[in-house]
Amino acid sequence: MLKTYTYPKFEYRRPEDLDCTTVRRHPVLIVGAGPVGLALAIELRLKKLSVIVIDEDNTVSVGSRGVCYAKRTLEILDRLGVGDRVVEKGVAWNVGRTFFHEDEVYRFDLVTDPDHERPGMLNLQQYYLEEYLVERAQAVGVELRFKQQVLSVDAHEEGATLEVQSPDGRYQISTDWLIAADGARSPIRRALHLDVEGHVFQDRFLIADVLMKAGFPPQRWFWFDPPFHPNQSVLLHRQADDVWRIDFQLGWEADPEVEKQPDRVIPRIRAMLGAEHEFELEWISVYTFQCRRMAQFRHGRVLFVGDSAHQVSPFGARGANSGIQDADNIGWKLDLVLRGAAPQTLLDTYHEERAYAADENLLNSTRSTDFITPKSPISRVFRNAVLELAEHHAFAQRLVNSGRLSVPACYTHSRLNTPDLDAFAGHLTPGTPADDAPLPDGSWLLRQLAGGFTLLYFVDPGRRVDAEIAALTALVDDDISINLVLVAAIGAARSRYDAHHGTLYLLRPDQHVAARWRQMDLTRIRAAVRRACDLH
Amino acid sequence: MPLNLEPNFHEPGKHYLHGFSPGDEFYELLIKMHRPLSEAESIKVNARLILLLANHIGDLSVLREAMTIATQCATQE
Ligand SMILES: Cc1cc2nc3c(=O)[nH]c(=O)nc-3n(C[C@H](O)[C@H](O)[C@H](O)COP(=O)(O)OP(=O)(O)OC[C@H]3O[C@@H](n4cnc5c(N)ncnc54)[C@H](O)[C@@H]3O)c2cc1C
């Protein structure tokens, strides 16, 4: 029981399938109501598909897990309709401070570029995120089946048939497309005998959530080898409700059962915070982690998303953040395939784009882990030399690696992109997620994107473009509809997009840039949409 | 030219999305190089590496400055 949070008990309803003589068939079934399964369910439901989510539990994530959600994730949550709640409850931060022994050696600021609606990072206990997602899923009409465990899976060419255990008995259910959002241990992955390759890191971390009223600013603090926890690292984050999360590195030899005892944990925290801070323990656990991914995220009609497909070390907060981007990537593709508007091969690009992202996450989190936990005396010598030099020298500060925080992957090599014909400056090359910018009326650019394909049309204020708009509006009636959004080519929007009067950006439903032009050409725009849908 | 103490890792023809990436790549190469070595071997490899790089830099004034900074750090310990 936590002092600051009461775990909700979601309602179990007796599934109708128990009373059916035939096995019911559904278009999409998601197994797992973690952040990733829920995000995808909401996305598909907003696209008017009927969606079922099955979860063996009837509450949210128990204890302390995910903390930090990145700007890109918040932007996705905005589109799903939970961003405001998450941001209101959470603790926004941009500054990270790193200490070695007693001294501060490095400080970073995530938002080098101001004028984004969302902060660089937001801290919130994972259970809040999940609770908000469940409520949103229910509000938009996702069918959530709690307390139902998937026992077995039969995957075949037309879909999959599952055996499910409910409190009132077993039933079978069939689906055209099965989404395995069933977490790191993924029973579906196991049932299908699929491999996940990588390794366990030989280290243990103690997690403590403590309740205290402390005046520390909302920043990420990371210590290498501090006097209060010699030879190891410590991480401090502020979460909602005055709950602070502390991660103590313990080393591989530590005994988790012993380390979890409050009479062991409390002195550690007291040594860290100083005697003047009163605190209460909310949660203690010990974890180890893995860095690994499946070779293929798509197996016919079974698609793996989130932790079931890939797991990373927590340094960099890339777990849930990348899982939610998986959902963002697959949602619109599945929608188009289910409607018959795009070929099934579009779903292969889910694997291509997100496996690329997973590799980037694995690379960065493995490098961080190797820096934080040197595996040999010589690598500890180098690590400490970097930290010593970092106190005075910029080059060494850049090398300090206490976690490279989650940033979205840019699918610059994706076959869904249309290569540039015109010259553009800046970073928004095809494959990159659209950047936010403030608009003259006080709203934000990303808020104008409704969810389908969107054409951003940049116009100098005051110039008449009636004929162009009339022509572009015709695209709304295409088979794959394209929304038109006019953007004043001024300020941050102009500079970030390197926009002139008449510049056009075609954005995919997940807001990644598909193509861009300096001049309007409907044939080219339509060709780029077809390409982004893998239609040839 | 004085000793460059600003971030300087890069590779011709390679484009990096994040400022930390080339430095992280260098660090990974360094640690990977040492991974199979014993401690005694590592010390020898480090010595050879310093000699190779020092010759590449060549300019004694730069090397002198680097030596000063490297030993300053050590005396602070
Ligand atoms: C200590 C720690 C710190 C972390 N910090 C961060 C962070 O700061 N930022 C971040 O982004 N990520 C972080 N993560 C990672 C994050 O918690 C996970 O990446 C995230 O929970 C993955 O979401 P998911 O939906 O893929 O899987 P899960 O959240 O694991 O959900 C899987 C769901 O599937 C259900 N399920 C499993 N098997 C079955 C079955 N047979 N039948 C029915 N249902 C089933 C489970 O009940 C569960 O609800 C952290 C993780 C840890 C452990």
XYZ file of C-alpha atoms and ligand atoms in Angstrom:
666
model
C 0.000 0.000 0.000
C 1.389 3.406 -0.899
C 0.693 6.544 1.095
C 0.331 8.774 -1.930
C -1.390 6.465 -4.384
C -4.252 3.972 -4.317
C -4.097 1.292 -6.981
C -7.328 1.308 -8.967
C -9.239 -1.950 -9.395
C -10.542 -2.081 -12.936
C -13.815 -3.849 -13.492
C -13.872 -7.407 -14.756
C -16.847 -8.281 -16.955
C -17.773 -11.808 -17.798
C -16.735 -12.212 -21.460
C -19.569 -13.062 -23.826
C -17.301 -15.532 -25.571
C -17.889 -17.983 -22.714
C -21.491 -18.371 -23.839
C -20.809 -18.642 -27.569
C -20.765 -21.940 -29.364
C -18.534 -20.600 -32.139
C -15.200 -18.831 -31.758
C -15.562 -15.097 -32.316
C -13.269 -13.343 -34.711
C -12.064 -9.756 -34.310
C -9.989 -7.471 -36.520
C -7.370 -6.519 -33.883
C -6.561 -7.985 -30.513
C -3.956 -6.467 -28.230
C -2.501 -8.559 -25.435
C -1.139 -6.410 -22.609
C -2.562 -3.250 -21.055
C 0.791 -1.665 -20.251
C 1.577 1.818 -21.565
C 2.316 0.493 -25.054
C -0.745 -1.704 -25.554
C -2.993 1.022 -24.184
C -1.482 3.755 -26.345
C -1.973 1.642 -29.456
C -5.532 0.734 -28.478
C -6.472 4.403 -28.116
C -4.808 5.277 -31.400
C -6.700 2.565 -33.299
C -9.958 3.423 -31.599
C -9.547 7.092 -32.562
C -9.288 5.795 -36.117
C -12.717 4.171 -35.559
C -11.529 0.577 -35.452
C -12.958 -1.800 -32.883
C -10.223 -2.879 -30.499
C -9.982 -5.417 -27.684
C -7.224 -5.384 -25.074
C -6.682 -8.413 -22.843
C -4.679 -8.225 -19.617
C -4.211 -10.794 -16.905
C -4.230 -8.178 -14.176
C -6.864 -5.623 -13.167
C -4.732 -2.729 -12.025
C -1.846 -0.552 -13.167
C 1.906 -1.173 -12.993
C 2.762 -1.947 -9.383
C 5.669 -0.226 -7.661
C 8.280 2.045 -9.142
C 9.141 1.564 -12.808
C 9.113 4.172 -15.567
C 9.725 7.731 -14.454
C 10.818 9.944 -17.320
C 8.771 10.659 -20.407
C 10.382 12.551 -23.250
C 9.012 15.487 -25.219
C 8.196 13.309 -28.215
C 6.188 10.912 -26.037
C 4.244 13.826 -24.569
C 3.448 15.009 -28.080
C 2.128 11.557 -28.952
C 0.102 11.506 -25.740
C -1.339 14.870 -26.745
C -2.698 13.319 -29.903
C -4.127 10.420 -27.904
C -5.839 12.881 -25.583
C -3.971 12.287 -22.311
C -1.073 14.726 -22.692
C -2.634 17.517 -20.649
C -3.421 15.238 -17.718
C 0.041 13.733 -17.726
C 1.748 17.111 -17.916
C -0.476 18.612 -15.230
C 0.342 15.825 -12.797
C 4.003 15.330 -13.668
C 7.150 17.252 -12.887
C 8.742 18.919 -15.904
C 12.510 19.286 -16.048
C 15.246 20.147 -18.508
C 18.409 20.364 -16.452
C 20.564 17.382 -15.534
C 23.506 17.674 -13.138
C 26.329 15.190 -12.782
C 28.658 14.865 -9.805
C 31.892 12.981 -9.261
C 32.887 12.432 -5.642
C 31.785 15.736 -4.105
C 32.081 17.998 -7.135
C 29.749 18.900 -9.933
C 31.475 18.026 -13.193
C 28.833 18.508 -15.825
C 25.449 20.072 -16.365
C 23.164 19.745 -19.377
C 19.996 21.453 -20.523
C 17.743 19.345 -22.755
C 15.987 22.256 -24.382
C 18.649 24.150 -26.217
C 15.915 25.390 -28.472
C 13.012 27.032 -26.590
C 9.502 27.498 -27.977
C 8.144 23.988 -27.734
C 4.832 23.390 -26.006
C 6.194 20.391 -24.121
C 9.239 20.227 -21.855
C 12.334 18.155 -22.642
C 11.396 15.605 -19.997
C 8.582 14.995 -17.587
C 8.706 12.770 -14.541
C 5.657 10.812 -13.530
C 5.182 7.478 -11.839
C 4.248 4.858 -14.420
C 1.062 3.942 -12.534
C -0.380 7.401 -13.155
C 0.383 7.213 -16.851
C -1.310 3.823 -17.075
C -4.320 4.933 -15.057
C -4.866 7.914 -17.367
C -4.437 5.728 -20.436
C -6.959 3.183 -19.143
C -9.509 5.911 -18.448
C -8.968 7.407 -21.868
C -9.217 3.997 -23.545
C -12.521 3.380 -21.789
C -13.819 6.814 -22.719
C -13.141 6.299 -26.428
C -14.675 2.829 -26.438
C -11.796 0.351 -26.319
C -12.979 -2.991 -24.957
C -10.690 -3.742 -22.007
C -10.758 -7.273 -20.688
C -9.116 -7.405 -17.300
C -8.235 -10.529 -15.315
C -7.952 -12.603 -18.454
C -4.780 -14.454 -19.154
C -3.671 -15.641 -22.542
C -2.685 -19.288 -22.160
C -1.772 -20.284 -25.680
C -1.538 -18.906 -29.180
C -2.025 -20.539 -32.517
C -0.684 -18.234 -35.226
C -1.642 -18.942 -38.819
C -1.849 -17.281 -42.208
C -5.153 -15.521 -41.602
C -4.427 -14.408 -38.053
C -4.258 -16.074 -34.668
C -6.463 -18.003 -32.273
C -5.880 -17.647 -28.564
C -6.943 -19.583 -25.528
C -7.841 -17.289 -22.661
C -8.434 -17.997 -18.981
C -11.041 -15.783 -17.312
C -12.273 -15.998 -13.709
C -15.420 -17.686 -15.101
C -13.654 -20.214 -17.286
C -11.703 -20.625 -20.496
C -12.632 -19.457 -23.958
C -11.127 -19.161 -27.412
C -10.895 -15.996 -29.423
C -9.708 -15.334 -32.962
C -8.180 -12.255 -34.498
C -7.013 -11.098 -37.917
C -4.100 -9.247 -36.346
C -2.524 -9.984 -32.993
C -0.510 -7.339 -31.168
C 1.847 -8.712 -28.546
C 2.240 -5.870 -26.032
C 2.752 -8.381 -23.261
C 5.992 -7.037 -21.807
C 9.584 -8.201 -21.409
C 8.696 -11.800 -20.584
C 6.204 -11.940 -23.472
C 4.317 -15.226 -23.143
C 3.287 -14.836 -26.793
C 6.917 -14.652 -27.916
C 7.606 -17.797 -25.936
C 4.521 -19.623 -27.150
C 5.650 -18.984 -30.729
C 9.218 -20.095 -29.876
C 10.730 -16.825 -31.053
C 14.143 -15.718 -29.915
C 15.198 -12.446 -28.417
C 18.907 -11.782 -28.595
C 21.127 -9.823 -26.248
C 22.413 -10.079 -22.739
C 21.763 -9.436 -19.068
C 23.961 -6.803 -17.463
C 25.799 -8.039 -14.432
C 24.675 -5.358 -12.072
C 21.910 -4.718 -9.575
C 20.142 -1.518 -8.723
C 18.169 -0.658 -5.644
C 15.138 1.506 -6.303
C 13.649 3.530 -3.483
C 10.653 5.816 -3.745
C 10.661 8.193 -0.805
C 8.100 10.715 0.287
C 9.610 13.977 1.438
C 9.106 17.699 1.305
C 12.489 18.848 0.059
C 13.308 22.074 -1.649
C 15.573 20.543 -4.306
C 14.769 21.866 -7.772
C 13.175 19.534 -10.333
C 16.401 18.355 -11.978
C 18.027 15.025 -12.666
C 20.972 14.491 -10.308
C 23.492 11.777 -11.002
C 26.488 10.901 -8.842
C 29.515 8.851 -9.751
C 31.236 7.424 -6.712
C 29.784 9.828 -4.118
C 31.028 9.817 -0.514
C 27.642 8.525 0.658
C 27.762 5.500 -1.674
C 31.409 4.782 -2.531
C 32.394 3.151 -5.846
C 28.844 3.099 -7.175
C 26.447 5.477 -8.869
C 23.288 7.118 -7.574
C 20.433 8.787 -9.443
C 17.819 11.123 -7.994
C 14.579 12.174 -9.684
C 11.601 14.076 -8.443
C 8.202 12.574 -9.269
C 4.617 13.711 -8.581
C 3.149 13.994 -5.068
C 6.517 14.840 -3.428
C 7.719 11.319 -4.136
C 11.420 11.142 -5.017
C 12.947 8.248 -6.810
C 16.478 7.166 -5.912
C 18.407 4.482 -7.797
C 21.433 3.085 -5.990
C 23.846 0.955 -7.970
C 24.677 -2.095 -5.850
C 26.991 -4.234 -7.945
C 26.457 -7.831 -9.021
C 27.568 -9.385 -5.727
C 24.831 -7.700 -3.687
C 22.113 -9.868 -2.204
C 18.767 -8.355 -3.253
C 16.862 -9.783 -0.284
C 19.283 -8.253 2.198
C 19.534 -4.928 0.385
C 15.759 -4.497 0.297
C 15.434 -4.466 4.076
C 14.363 -1.029 5.348
C 17.016 -1.066 8.093
C 19.540 -1.317 5.295
C 17.909 1.183 2.935
C 17.087 3.957 5.394
C 20.703 4.632 6.476
C 21.757 4.769 2.838
C 19.157 7.412 2.083
C 19.917 9.326 5.254
C 23.613 9.437 4.340
C 22.662 10.792 0.944
C 20.104 13.406 1.923
C 21.638 14.549 5.180
C 20.021 14.259 8.596
C 17.897 17.387 8.163
C 15.514 15.848 5.612
C 12.613 13.852 6.993
C 11.376 11.157 4.625
C 9.154 8.109 4.483
C 9.675 5.045 2.314
C 7.047 4.441 -0.355
C 8.577 1.564 -2.279
C 11.758 -0.536 -2.404
C 12.831 -3.061 -4.996
C 15.996 -4.393 -6.598
C 16.286 -4.876 -10.337
C 18.643 -6.123 -12.993
C 18.196 -5.391 -16.644
C 18.751 -6.701 -20.124
C 19.668 -5.187 -23.440
C 18.163 -7.252 -26.237
C 15.744 -7.314 -29.121
C 13.892 -9.736 -31.344
C 15.364 -10.297 -34.795
C 11.952 -9.587 -36.352
C 9.120 -7.521 -34.872
C 6.611 -8.821 -37.400
C 5.814 -12.502 -37.691
C 3.058 -12.755 -40.276
C -0.006 -11.460 -38.515
C 1.579 -11.236 -35.096
C 3.266 -7.929 -34.302
C 5.481 -7.304 -31.297
C 5.524 -3.837 -29.704
C 7.239 -2.332 -26.664
C 9.152 -4.438 -24.146
C 8.081 -7.699 -25.781
C 10.122 -6.720 -28.858
C 13.050 -4.941 -27.200
C 14.436 -4.166 -23.765
C 17.058 -1.609 -22.815
C 18.770 -0.533 -19.635
C 16.869 2.237 -17.850
C 19.679 4.790 -18.327
C 18.278 7.167 -20.883
C 14.628 6.344 -20.170
C 14.233 4.610 -23.474
C 11.845 1.778 -22.499
C 8.322 3.123 -22.391
C 9.346 6.084 -24.516
C 10.382 3.855 -27.393
C 7.439 1.519 -26.853
C 4.991 4.385 -27.210
C 6.765 5.340 -30.427
C 6.305 1.747 -31.623
C 2.579 2.210 -31.066
C 2.729 5.526 -32.880
C 4.476 3.901 -35.828
C 2.283 0.834 -36.191
C -1.128 2.405 -35.513
C -1.680 4.186 -38.800
C -0.102 1.399 -40.816
C -2.387 -1.207 -39.314
C -5.354 1.086 -39.886
C -4.568 1.468 -43.599
C -3.954 -2.248 -44.044
C -7.183 -3.164 -42.241
C -9.117 -0.799 -44.486
C -7.536 -2.310 -47.555
C -6.003 1.049 -48.468
C -2.399 -0.180 -48.187
C -0.696 -3.526 -48.781
C 0.379 -5.746 -45.899
C 3.984 -5.040 -46.804
C 3.482 -1.628 -45.167
C 3.700 -3.509 -41.876
C 7.185 -4.712 -42.779
C 8.225 -1.084 -42.556
C 7.052 -1.124 -38.936
C 9.807 -3.641 -38.279
C 12.334 -1.798 -40.434
C 11.774 1.593 -38.841
C 11.338 0.489 -35.252
C 14.113 -2.137 -35.264
C 16.375 0.673 -36.439
C 15.114 2.777 -33.520
C 15.605 -0.147 -31.125
C 19.198 -0.561 -32.304
C 19.838 3.112 -31.677
C 18.332 2.781 -28.198
C 20.325 -0.360 -27.469
C 23.548 1.224 -28.676
C 23.088 4.336 -26.559
C 21.906 2.591 -23.438
C 24.684 -0.005 -23.678
C 27.292 2.740 -24.009
C 25.824 4.504 -20.974
C 25.838 1.297 -18.996
C 29.465 0.620 -19.883
C 30.386 4.095 -18.691
C 28.367 3.886 -15.470
C 29.466 0.326 -14.671
C 33.072 -0.118 -15.841
C 33.701 -3.794 -16.515
C 37.447 -3.812 -15.785
C 39.996 -1.835 -13.756
C 41.335 -0.174 -16.900
C 37.908 0.973 -18.021
C 37.326 2.398 -14.544
C 40.613 4.303 -14.888
C 39.435 5.832 -18.159
C 35.980 6.562 -16.784
C 37.413 8.399 -13.779
C 39.891 10.268 -15.962
C 36.995 11.557 -18.067
C 35.175 12.687 -14.942
C 38.252 14.444 -13.561
C 38.907 16.286 -16.796
C 35.224 17.143 -17.164
C 35.337 19.526 -14.261
C 37.364 21.965 -16.367
C 37.306 20.894 -20.002
C 34.434 20.925 -22.465
C 35.658 17.972 -24.513
C 35.544 15.685 -21.491
C 32.113 16.943 -20.443
C 30.790 15.707 -23.760
C 32.187 12.255 -22.951
C 30.485 11.992 -19.547
C 27.741 9.449 -20.102
C 25.217 9.023 -17.306
C 22.477 8.161 -19.807
C 21.755 9.666 -23.227
C 18.139 10.624 -22.790
C 15.450 9.349 -25.111
C 15.066 11.248 -28.348
C 12.906 10.032 -31.227
C 14.513 8.045 -34.015
C 14.748 9.668 -37.432
C 13.829 7.166 -40.127
C 16.096 8.855 -42.617
C 16.712 5.633 -44.569
C 13.106 4.471 -44.673
C 11.752 3.414 -48.039
C 8.567 5.320 -47.214
C 10.394 8.643 -47.617
C 10.432 10.608 -50.829
C 13.957 11.997 -51.253
C 14.323 15.760 -51.491
C 14.418 17.325 -54.932
C 14.835 20.846 -53.597
C 17.491 22.178 -51.257
C 16.596 22.542 -47.586
C 18.653 23.593 -44.590
C 18.030 22.356 -41.042
C 17.361 18.994 -39.491
C 13.825 18.145 -40.700
C 14.876 15.763 -43.455
C 12.360 13.130 -44.599
C 11.936 10.512 -41.869
C 12.329 13.001 -39.025
C 9.432 13.717 -36.648
C 7.870 17.137 -37.208
C 9.111 19.797 -34.850
C 6.754 21.913 -32.782
C 6.608 25.713 -33.080
C 4.438 28.465 -31.642
C 1.850 29.963 -33.991
C 0.789 33.616 -34.174
C -2.595 32.905 -32.539
C -0.934 31.454 -29.435
C -1.529 27.801 -30.337
C 1.101 25.219 -31.351
C 1.935 23.712 -34.695
C 1.733 20.058 -33.641
C -1.739 20.628 -32.199
C -2.982 21.387 -35.718
C -2.236 17.848 -36.886
C -5.393 15.775 -36.761
C -3.976 12.292 -37.175
C -4.139 11.473 -40.884
C -1.708 12.550 -43.590
C -1.218 16.286 -43.375
C 0.169 18.815 -45.767
C 1.751 21.805 -44.084
C 1.530 24.728 -46.455
C 3.744 27.652 -45.460
C 2.522 31.053 -46.543
C 3.871 34.544 -45.994
C 1.313 36.471 -43.945
C -0.831 38.731 -46.085
C -0.179 36.966 -49.382
C -3.212 35.625 -51.213
C -3.148 31.953 -52.065
C -6.822 31.263 -52.788
C -6.180 29.353 -56.001
C -3.479 27.194 -54.412
C -5.686 26.408 -51.422
C -8.564 25.469 -53.681
C -6.291 23.063 -55.551
C -4.799 21.537 -52.401
C -8.193 21.119 -50.753
C -9.070 18.589 -53.447
C -6.595 16.213 -51.772
C -8.963 15.781 -48.823
C -11.219 13.706 -51.066
C -8.500 11.304 -52.175
C -8.805 7.643 -51.153
C -6.116 8.335 -48.619
C -7.238 11.712 -47.416
C -4.757 14.551 -46.913
C -5.558 17.354 -44.495
C -4.324 20.794 -45.323
C -2.843 23.011 -42.609
C -1.792 26.558 -43.438
C 1.192 27.821 -41.466
C 2.408 31.405 -41.392
C 5.993 31.326 -42.634
C 7.359 33.376 -39.762
C 9.291 32.908 -36.534
C 10.299 29.494 -35.243
C 8.075 27.682 -37.757
C 9.875 29.396 -40.617
C 13.358 28.721 -39.319
C 12.824 25.138 -38.083
C 11.257 24.070 -41.375
C 13.508 26.288 -43.464
C 10.232 27.450 -44.968
C 9.737 30.088 -47.651
C 6.465 31.255 -49.064
C 4.973 28.216 -50.806
C 7.034 25.511 -49.042
C 5.117 22.269 -48.466
C 5.766 19.447 -46.001
C 3.887 16.169 -46.235
C 3.598 14.560 -42.802
C 2.629 10.959 -42.159
C -0.101 10.248 -39.606
C 2.650 9.690 -36.990
C 3.916 13.204 -37.793
C 7.170 12.079 -39.397
C 8.125 13.995 -42.533
C 7.360 11.964 -45.666
C 8.350 14.542 -48.287
C 8.797 18.282 -48.841
C 8.864 20.672 -51.728
C 9.424 24.293 -52.572
C 6.681 24.257 -55.173
C 3.189 22.879 -55.303
C 2.717 19.865 -57.583
C -0.334 17.677 -56.907
C 1.082 14.746 -58.860
C 4.205 14.702 -56.737
C 2.203 15.039 -53.515
C -0.038 12.117 -54.446
C 2.967 10.017 -55.440
C 4.602 10.730 -52.073
C 1.476 9.637 -50.209
C 1.382 6.409 -52.195
C 5.023 5.820 -51.470
C 4.495 6.453 -47.741
C 1.770 3.786 -47.855
C 4.053 1.337 -49.676
C 1.797 1.449 -52.737
C 3.700 1.179 -55.991
C 47.833 26.073 -32.443
C 47.053 25.599 -28.740
C 45.724 22.313 -27.341
C 42.111 21.851 -28.402
C 39.955 21.264 -25.332
C 36.623 21.599 -27.126
C 34.726 18.502 -28.312
C 36.521 17.395 -31.464
C 35.647 13.773 -32.293
C 34.427 13.311 -35.837
C 34.920 11.166 -38.905
C 35.223 12.535 -42.420
C 32.076 11.999 -44.441
C 30.029 10.930 -41.444
C 27.018 12.895 -40.267
C 25.938 12.667 -36.619
C 22.453 13.524 -35.374
C 23.580 14.108 -31.795
C 26.553 16.026 -30.497
C 27.510 13.248 -28.104
C 27.538 10.447 -30.699
C 31.094 10.688 -32.113
C 32.613 10.987 -28.624
C 30.577 8.029 -27.409
C 31.753 6.062 -30.421
C 35.380 6.846 -29.642
C 34.894 5.842 -26.012
C 33.304 2.567 -27.058
C 36.244 1.819 -29.377
C 38.672 2.510 -26.566
C 36.915 0.273 -24.044
C 36.399 -2.495 -26.619
C 40.077 -2.400 -27.505
C 40.979 -3.040 -23.868
C 38.307 -5.648 -23.194
C 40.331 -8.757 -24.135
C 43.566 -7.452 -22.576
C 45.050 -8.208 -19.172
C 45.913 -5.258 -16.969
C 49.623 -5.520 -17.805
C 48.831 -5.662 -21.515
C 46.495 -2.698 -21.192
C 49.245 -0.565 -19.689
C 51.559 -1.425 -22.586
C 48.865 -0.751 -25.164
C 48.100 2.607 -23.559
C 51.793 3.542 -23.747
C 52.001 2.617 -27.419
C 48.812 4.489 -28.129
C 50.117 7.651 -26.470
C 53.332 7.445 -28.475
C 51.480 6.966 -31.747
C 49.126 9.845 -31.089
C 51.890 12.121 -29.800
C 53.846 11.641 -32.984
C 50.744 12.347 -35.009
C 50.247 15.632 -33.155
C 53.929 16.419 -33.406
C 53.794 19.984 -32.129
C 55.762 19.905 -28.860
C 54.031 22.963 -27.460
C 50.670 21.172 -27.727
C 52.083 18.022 -26.157
C 53.626 20.003 -23.318
C 50.299 21.631 -22.597
C 48.496 18.280 -22.600
C 51.100 16.828 -20.222
C 50.627 19.738 -17.870
C 46.854 19.322 -17.748
C 47.089 15.560 -17.357
C 49.475 15.834 -14.401
C 47.556 18.704 -12.802
C 44.550 16.437 -12.552
C 46.687 13.770 -10.895
C 48.109 16.104 -8.245
C 44.605 17.160 -7.262
C 43.775 13.627 -6.148
C 13.406 0.353 -12.841
C 12.822 0.728 -14.148
C 12.871 2.059 -14.564
C 12.339 2.441 -15.784
N 12.378 3.757 -16.141
C 11.835 4.158 -17.315
C 11.778 5.525 -17.674
O 12.188 6.413 -16.913
N 11.240 5.867 -18.874
C 10.750 4.917 -19.721
O 10.299 5.278 -20.805
N 10.759 3.610 -19.399
C 11.277 3.209 -18.214
N 11.260 1.888 -17.861
C 10.734 0.907 -18.803
C 9.215 0.774 -18.785
O 8.755 0.469 -17.508
C 8.821 -0.313 -19.766
O 9.526 -0.127 -20.965
C 7.324 -0.304 -20.086
O 6.546 -0.663 -18.976
C 7.014 -1.259 -21.221
O 5.659 -1.197 -21.515
P 4.919 -2.391 -22.231
O 3.498 -1.919 -22.366
O 5.656 -2.817 -23.427
O 5.000 -3.640 -21.233
P 4.488 -3.782 -19.722
O 4.334 -2.483 -19.075
O 5.368 -4.787 -19.099
O 3.028 -4.396 -19.886
C 2.787 -5.731 -20.278
C 1.366 -6.124 -19.873
O 1.071 -7.418 -20.405
C 0.306 -8.132 -19.473
N 0.491 -9.560 -19.745
C 1.649 -10.250 -19.734
N 1.415 -11.542 -20.019
C 0.086 -11.677 -20.239
C -0.777 -12.783 -20.573
N -0.320 -14.034 -20.748
N -2.092 -12.554 -20.713
C -2.597 -11.304 -20.535
N -1.836 -10.240 -20.216
C -0.512 -10.422 -20.057
C 0.854 -7.681 -18.124
O -0.116 -7.849 -17.087
C 1.178 -6.211 -18.365
O 0.118 -5.360 -17.981
C 11.773 1.476 -16.626
C 11.708 0.144 -16.214
C 12.220 -0.241 -14.989
C 12.126 -1.667 -14.548
